[in-house]
PDB file of C-alpha atoms in Angstrom:
ATOM      1  CA  MET V   1       7.676  -5.243  27.143  1.00 75.00           C
ATOM      2  CA  GLN V   2       4.846  -7.700  26.489  1.00 80.00           C
ATOM      3  CA  THR V   3       4.670  -9.959  23.412  1.00 81.00           C
ATOM      4  CA  THR V   4       1.628  -8.097  22.145  1.00 83.00           C
ATOM      5  CA  ASP V   5       3.531  -4.799  22.296  1.00 84.00           C
ATOM      6  CA  VAL V   6       6.387  -6.347  20.324  1.00 89.00           C
ATOM      7  CA  LEU V   7       3.916  -7.679  17.711  1.00 89.00           C
ATOM      8  CA  GLY V   8       2.368  -4.215  17.415  1.00 87.00           C
ATOM      9  CA  TYR V   9       5.713  -2.426  17.026  1.00 90.00           C
ATOM     10  CA  VAL V  10       7.000  -4.955  14.466  1.00 93.00           C
ATOM     11  CA  ALA V  11       3.760  -4.854  12.444  1.00 92.00           C
ATOM     12  CA  GLY V  12       3.687  -1.063  12.560  1.00 91.00           C
ATOM     13  CA  ALA V  13       7.324  -0.809  11.505  1.00 95.00           C
ATOM     14  CA  LEU V  14       6.847  -3.247   8.599  1.00 96.00           C
ATOM     15  CA  THR V  15       3.685  -1.634   7.202  1.00 95.00           C
ATOM     16  CA  THR V  16       5.439   1.741   7.446  1.00 95.00           C
ATOM     17  CA  ILE V  17       8.805   0.702   5.975  1.00 96.00           C
ATOM     18  CA  ALA V  18       7.010  -1.196   3.183  1.00 97.00           C
ATOM     19  CA  LEU V  19       6.178   2.105   1.469  1.00 97.00           C
ATOM     20  CA  VAL V  20       9.855   3.130   1.133  1.00 97.00           C
ATOM     21  CA  PRO V  21      10.705   0.835  -1.842  1.00 97.00           C
ATOM     22  CA  GLN V  22       7.512   1.880  -3.639  1.00 97.00           C
ATOM     23  CA  ALA V  23       8.208   5.602  -3.245  1.00 97.00           C
ATOM     24  CA  TRP V  24      11.856   5.057  -4.239  1.00 96.00           C
ATOM     25  CA  ARG V  25      10.878   3.059  -7.350  1.00 96.00           C
ATOM     26  CA  ALA V  26       8.241   5.578  -8.440  1.00 96.00           C
ATOM     27  CA  PHE V  27      10.659   8.516  -8.355  1.00 96.00           C
ATOM     28  CA  ARG V  28      13.590   6.532  -9.804  1.00 96.00           C
ATOM     29  CA  THR V  29      11.781   4.908 -12.740  1.00 95.00           C
ATOM     30  CA  HIS V  30       8.813   7.280 -13.246  1.00 95.00           C
ATOM     31  CA  ASP V  31       7.003   4.006 -14.067  1.00 95.00           C
ATOM     32  CA  VAL V  32       3.721   4.624 -12.267  1.00 95.00           C
ATOM     33  CA  SER V  33       1.145   3.424 -14.772  1.00 93.00           C
ATOM     34  CA  GLY V  34       0.544   0.238 -12.790  1.00 93.00           C
ATOM     35  CA  ILE V  35       0.049   2.121  -9.540  1.00 95.00           C
ATOM     36  CA  SER V  36      -3.601   2.789  -8.680  1.00 96.00           C
ATOM     37  CA  LEU V  37      -4.293   6.474  -8.096  1.00 96.00           C
ATOM     38  CA  ARG V  38      -7.495   5.551  -6.300  1.00 97.00           C
ATOM     39  CA  MET V  39      -5.574   3.301  -3.904  1.00 96.00           C
ATOM     40  CA  TYR V  40      -3.170   6.048  -2.858  1.00 97.00           C
ATOM     41  CA  CYS V  41      -5.917   8.676  -2.506  1.00 97.00           C
ATOM     42  CA  ILE V  42      -7.895   6.396  -0.184  1.00 97.00           C
ATOM     43  CA  PHE V  43      -4.791   5.025   1.530  1.00 97.00           C
ATOM     44  CA  THR V  44      -3.346   8.478   2.261  1.00 97.00           C
ATOM     45  CA  LEU V  45      -6.691   9.617   3.690  1.00 97.00           C
ATOM     46  CA  GLY V  46      -6.903   6.453   5.822  1.00 96.00           C
ATOM     47  CA  ILE V  47      -3.405   6.945   7.218  1.00 95.00           C
ATOM     48  CA  ALA V  48      -4.180  10.585   8.006  1.00 96.00           C
ATOM     49  CA  ILE V  49      -7.166   9.396  10.058  1.00 95.00           C
ATOM     50  CA  TRP V  50      -5.005   6.748  11.779  1.00 92.00           C
ATOM     51  CA  LEU V  51      -2.661   9.624  12.683  1.00 94.00           C
ATOM     52  CA  ALA V  52      -5.566  11.644  14.116  1.00 94.00           C
ATOM     53  CA  TYR V  53      -6.620   8.496  16.015  1.00 91.00           C
ATOM     54  CA  GLY V  54      -3.128   8.137  17.486  1.00 90.00           C
ATOM     55  CA  ILE V  55      -3.057  11.830  18.470  1.00 94.00           C
ATOM     56  CA  VAL V  56      -6.469  11.601  20.171  1.00 91.00           C
ATOM     57  CA  LEU V  57      -5.299   8.486  22.074  1.00 88.00           C
ATOM     58  CA  GLY V  58      -1.906  10.086  22.790  1.00 89.00           C
ATOM     59  CA  GLU V  59      -0.175   6.928  21.521  1.00 85.00           C
ATOM     60  CA  THR V  60       3.348   8.000  20.514  1.00 87.00           C
ATOM     61  CA  PRO V  61       4.258   4.848  18.516  1.00 82.00           C
ATOM     62  CA  MET V  62       1.084   5.246  16.421  1.00 85.00           C
ATOM     63  CA  ILE V  63       1.814   8.954  15.911  1.00 91.00           C
ATOM     64  CA  ILE V  64       5.371   8.270  14.758  1.00 91.00           C
ATOM     65  CA  ALA V  65       4.496   5.291  12.499  1.00 90.00           C
ATOM     66  CA  ASN V  66       1.544   7.020  10.850  1.00 93.00           C
ATOM     67  CA  SER V  67       3.418  10.318  10.370  1.00 96.00           C
ATOM     68  CA  VAL V  68       6.122   8.454   8.440  1.00 96.00           C
ATOM     69  CA  SER V  69       3.530   6.427   6.499  1.00 96.00           C
ATOM     70  CA  LEU V  70       1.627   9.577   5.645  1.00 97.00           C
ATOM     71  CA  VAL V  71       4.710  11.239   4.158  1.00 97.00           C
ATOM     72  CA  LEU V  72       5.622   8.103   2.168  1.00 97.00           C
ATOM     73  CA  ALA V  73       2.085   7.458   0.878  1.00 97.00           C
ATOM     74  CA  PHE V  74       1.804  11.116  -0.088  1.00 97.00           C
ATOM     75  CA  LEU V  75       5.111  10.866  -1.983  1.00 97.00           C
ATOM     76  CA  VAL V  76       3.803   7.917  -4.016  1.00 97.00           C
ATOM     77  CA  LEU V  77       0.621   9.889  -4.685  1.00 97.00           C
ATOM     78  CA  VAL V  78       2.677  12.889  -5.889  1.00 97.00           C
ATOM     79  CA  ALA V  79       4.789  10.625  -8.121  1.00 97.00           C
ATOM     80  CA  LYS V  80       1.645   9.088  -9.621  1.00 96.00           C
ATOM     81  CA  LEU V  81       0.112  12.527 -10.298  1.00 96.00           C
ATOM     82  CA  ARG V  82       3.373  13.911 -11.669  1.00 96.00           C
ATOM     83  CA  TYR V  83       4.547  11.012 -13.830  1.00 95.00           C
ATOM     84  CA  GLY V  84       1.137   9.434 -14.414  1.00 91.00           C
ATOM     85  CA  ARG V  85       0.199  11.990 -17.054  1.00 75.00           C
ATOM     86  CA  LYS V  86       3.382  11.078 -18.921  1.00 56.00           C
ATOM     87  CA  ASP V  87       2.124   7.469 -19.150  1.00 50.00           C
ATOM     88  CA  ARG V  88      -0.925   8.483 -21.144  1.00 54.00           C
ATOM     89  CA  GLY V  89       1.078   8.687 -24.384  1.00 49.00           C
ATOM     90  CA  HIS V  90       2.948  11.926 -23.553  1.00 46.00           C
ATOM     91  CA  GLY V  91       6.276  10.302 -22.706  1.00 46.00           C
ATOM     92  CA  LYS V  92       7.924   6.953 -22.011  1.00 49.00           C
ATOM     93  CA  PRO V  93       8.588   5.958 -18.369  1.00 54.00           C
ATOM     94  CA  ARG V  94      12.298   5.342 -17.648  1.00 55.00           C
ATOM     95  CA  MET V  95      12.533   1.520 -17.418  1.00 54.00           C
ATOM     96  CA  ALA V  96      13.859  -0.043 -14.164  1.00 49.00           C
ATOM     97  CA  ARG V  97      17.123  -1.996 -14.545  1.00 43.00           C
ATOM     98  CA  ALA V  98      15.747  -5.346 -13.352  1.00 42.00           C
TER      99      ALA V  98
ATOM    100  CA  MET X   1     -19.727   4.647  20.309  1.00 75.00           C
ATOM    101  CA  GLN X   2     -16.946   7.128  21.123  1.00 79.00           C
ATOM    102  CA  THR X   3     -15.324   9.462  18.571  1.00 81.00           C
ATOM    103  CA  THR X   4     -12.046   7.597  18.884  1.00 83.00           C
ATOM    104  CA  ASP X   5     -13.778   4.303  18.026  1.00 84.00           C
ATOM    105  CA  VAL X   6     -15.352   5.932  14.954  1.00 89.00           C
ATOM    106  CA  LEU X   7     -11.927   7.293  13.876  1.00 88.00           C
ATOM    107  CA  GLY X   8     -10.407   3.834  14.271  1.00 87.00           C
ATOM    108  CA  TYR X   9     -13.137   2.085  12.307  1.00 90.00           C
ATOM    109  CA  VAL X  10     -13.084   4.676   9.490  1.00 93.00           C
ATOM    110  CA  ALA X  11      -9.258   4.601   9.252  1.00 92.00           C
ATOM    111  CA  GLY X  12      -9.231   0.800   9.306  1.00 91.00           C
ATOM    112  CA  ALA X  13     -11.925   0.601   6.632  1.00 95.00           C
ATOM    113  CA  LEU X  14     -10.131   3.114   4.367  1.00 96.00           C
ATOM    114  CA  THR X  15      -6.674   1.497   4.608  1.00 95.00           C
ATOM    115  CA  THR X  16      -8.320  -1.872   3.910  1.00 95.00           C
ATOM    116  CA  ILE X  17     -10.581  -0.771   1.037  1.00 96.00           C
ATOM    117  CA  ALA X  18      -7.682   1.168  -0.514  1.00 97.00           C
ATOM    118  CA  LEU X  19      -6.111  -2.087  -1.695  1.00 97.00           C
ATOM    119  CA  VAL X  20      -9.182  -3.083  -3.773  1.00 97.00           C
ATOM    120  CA  PRO X  21      -8.519  -0.709  -6.736  1.00 97.00           C
ATOM    121  CA  GLN X  22      -4.837  -1.746  -6.825  1.00 97.00           C
ATOM    122  CA  ALA X  23      -5.620  -5.464  -6.878  1.00 97.00           C
ATOM    123  CA  TRP X  24      -8.353  -4.866  -9.490  1.00 96.00           C
ATOM    124  CA  ARG X  25      -6.025  -2.807 -11.711  1.00 96.00           C
ATOM    125  CA  ALA X  26      -3.175  -5.322 -11.468  1.00 96.00           C
ATOM    126  CA  PHE X  27      -5.314  -8.242 -12.615  1.00 96.00           C
ATOM    127  CA  ARG X  28      -7.213  -6.216 -15.238  1.00 96.00           C
ATOM    128  CA  THR X  29      -4.237  -4.534 -16.922  1.00 95.00           C
ATOM    129  CA  HIS X  30      -1.363  -6.903 -16.006  1.00 95.00           C
ATOM    130  CA  ASP X  31       0.591  -3.629 -15.792  1.00 95.00           C
ATOM    131  CA  VAL X  32       2.617  -4.306 -12.650  1.00 95.00           C
ATOM    132  CA  SER X  33       6.087  -3.061 -13.609  1.00 93.00           C
ATOM    133  CA  GLY X  34       5.655   0.082 -11.499  1.00 93.00           C
ATOM    134  CA  ILE X  35       4.541  -1.872  -8.459  1.00 95.00           C
ATOM    135  CA  SER X  36       7.331  -2.584  -5.982  1.00 96.00           C
ATOM    136  CA  LEU X  37       7.693  -6.295  -5.215  1.00 96.00           C
ATOM    137  CA  ARG X  38       9.655  -5.428  -2.086  1.00 96.00           C
ATOM    138  CA  MET X  39       6.806  -3.231  -0.855  1.00 96.00           C
ATOM    139  CA  TYR X  40       4.206  -5.977  -1.143  1.00 97.00           C
ATOM    140  CA  CYS X  41       6.466  -8.629   0.417  1.00 97.00           C
ATOM    141  CA  ILE X  42       7.083  -6.413   3.461  1.00 97.00           C
ATOM    142  CA  PHE X  43       3.537  -5.068   3.510  1.00 97.00           C
ATOM    143  CA  THR X  44       1.923  -8.536   3.375  1.00 97.00           C
ATOM    144  CA  LEU X  45       4.186  -9.732   6.216  1.00 97.00           C
ATOM    145  CA  GLY X  46       3.344  -6.612   8.251  1.00 96.00           C
ATOM    146  CA  ILE X  47      -0.398  -7.108   7.797  1.00 95.00           C
ATOM    147  CA  ALA X  48      -0.065 -10.773   8.784  1.00 96.00           C
ATOM    148  CA  ILE X  49       1.573  -9.658  12.037  1.00 95.00           C
ATOM    149  CA  TRP X  50      -1.179  -7.027  12.576  1.00 92.00           C
ATOM    150  CA  LEU X  51      -3.643  -9.925  12.179  1.00 94.00           C
ATOM    151  CA  ALA X  52      -1.763 -11.980  14.776  1.00 94.00           C
ATOM    152  CA  TYR X  53      -1.767  -8.899  17.025  1.00 91.00           C
ATOM    153  CA  GLY X  54      -5.537  -8.554  16.661  1.00 90.00           C
ATOM    154  CA  ILE X  55      -6.049 -12.265  17.401  1.00 94.00           C
ATOM    155  CA  VAL X  56      -3.856 -12.100  20.516  1.00 91.00           C
ATOM    156  CA  LEU X  57      -5.821  -9.022  21.723  1.00 88.00           C
ATOM    157  CA  GLY X  58      -9.140 -10.611  20.684  1.00 89.00           C
ATOM    158  CA  GLU X  59     -10.065  -7.415  18.821  1.00 85.00           C
ATOM    159  CA  THR X  60     -12.682  -8.443  16.228  1.00 87.00           C
ATOM    160  CA  PRO X  61     -12.536  -5.243  14.119  1.00 82.00           C
ATOM    161  CA  MET X  62      -8.741  -5.603  13.780  1.00 85.00           C
ATOM    162  CA  ILE X  63      -9.117  -9.303  12.896  1.00 91.00           C
ATOM    163  CA  ILE X  64     -11.698  -8.549  10.191  1.00 91.00           C
ATOM    164  CA  ALA X  65      -9.865  -5.536   8.702  1.00 90.00           C
ATOM    165  CA  ASN X  66      -6.474  -7.242   8.626  1.00 93.00           C
ATOM    166  CA  SER X  67      -7.868 -10.512   7.242  1.00 96.00           C
ATOM    167  CA  VAL X  68      -9.348  -8.586   4.300  1.00 96.00           C
ATOM    168  CA  SER X  69      -6.149  -6.521   3.869  1.00 96.00           C
ATOM    169  CA  LEU X  70      -4.043  -9.683   3.954  1.00 97.00           C
ATOM    170  CA  VAL X  71      -6.041 -11.279   1.133  1.00 97.00           C
ATOM    171  CA  LEU X  72      -5.912  -8.092  -0.962  1.00 97.00           C
ATOM    172  CA  ALA X  73      -2.194  -7.436  -0.403  1.00 97.00           C
ATOM    173  CA  PHE X  74      -1.451 -11.071  -1.190  1.00 97.00           C
ATOM    174  CA  LEU X  75      -3.463 -10.776  -4.434  1.00 97.00           C
ATOM    175  CA  VAL X  76      -1.355  -7.781  -5.524  1.00 97.00           C
ATOM    176  CA  LEU X  77       1.779  -9.746  -4.643  1.00 97.00           C
ATOM    177  CA  VAL X  78       0.554 -12.713  -6.747  1.00 97.00           C
ATOM    178  CA  ALA X  79      -0.244 -10.389  -9.660  1.00 97.00           C
ATOM    179  CA  LYS X  80       3.230  -8.837  -9.447  1.00 96.00           C
ATOM    180  CA  LEU X  81       4.916 -12.270  -9.386  1.00 96.00           C
ATOM    181  CA  ARG X  82       2.722 -13.607 -12.181  1.00 96.00           C
ATOM    182  CA  TYR X  83       2.689 -10.647 -14.585  1.00 95.00           C
ATOM    183  CA  GLY X  84       5.954  -9.068 -13.434  1.00 91.00           C
ATOM    184  CA  ARG X  85       8.021 -11.575 -15.380  1.00 75.00           C
ATOM    185  CA  LYS X  86       6.090 -10.606 -18.514  1.00 56.00           C
ATOM    186  CA  ASP X  87       7.272  -6.991 -18.049  1.00 50.00           C
ATOM    187  CA  ARG X  88      10.902  -7.992 -18.419  1.00 54.00           C
ATOM    188  CA  GLY X  89      10.615  -8.213 -22.238  1.00 49.00           C
ATOM    189  CA  HIS X  90       8.628 -11.463 -22.380  1.00 46.00           C
ATOM    190  CA  GLY X  91       5.276  -9.838 -23.178  1.00 46.00           C
ATOM    191  CA  LYS X  92       3.539  -6.486 -23.282  1.00 49.00           C
ATOM    192  CA  PRO X  93       1.173  -5.530 -20.386  1.00 54.00           C
ATOM    193  CA  ARG X  94      -2.423  -4.918 -21.528  1.00 55.00           C
ATOM    194  CA  MET X  95      -2.772  -1.115 -21.336  1.00 54.00           C
ATOM    195  CA  ALA X  96      -5.560   0.341 -19.147  1.00 49.00           C
ATOM    196  CA  ARG X  97      -8.296   2.163 -21.110  1.00 43.00           C
ATOM    197  CA  ALA X  98      -7.802   5.550 -19.357  1.00 42.00           C
TER     198      ALA X  98
END
């Protein structure tokens, strides 16, 4: 495997895995007021198009990485929509421990 | 320009632009408690490696998109580090208007 391939796989893995702690935090603490709804709408759409790009190219690593990212980004979006209304004075977000 | 190129450019633009509203919101409202520090540490590192990948391949669109993403992700990380301490009982985040 070439160095460039390794760079691509590592970068893809990191930018995919990065969403896990955010999704976890959003569902655990319901504290989503600081999360930008606009970001996750645009981001989720962008990842969906990256997925289509990977499918058209037939690039399996891209298909796998972007499928996982799409699920995770969508989860954060769902958490923001679900718990975001509670932040507008309807209810207190459960505070994170630290 | 082929359809695949268009898909790649659109996806790259969206996943780059997506970070703008999050960086804007973080600095405007100082409300960063819901943002995952771990996400932005991993995400910023991942984008830096995507940038290195683009440089090694000599792919200008990747270099431009990931340079912009790197700055934006780093800004969110700085906002989290700067205002995040205030969320742990030292000061109240300025609430967003809507």
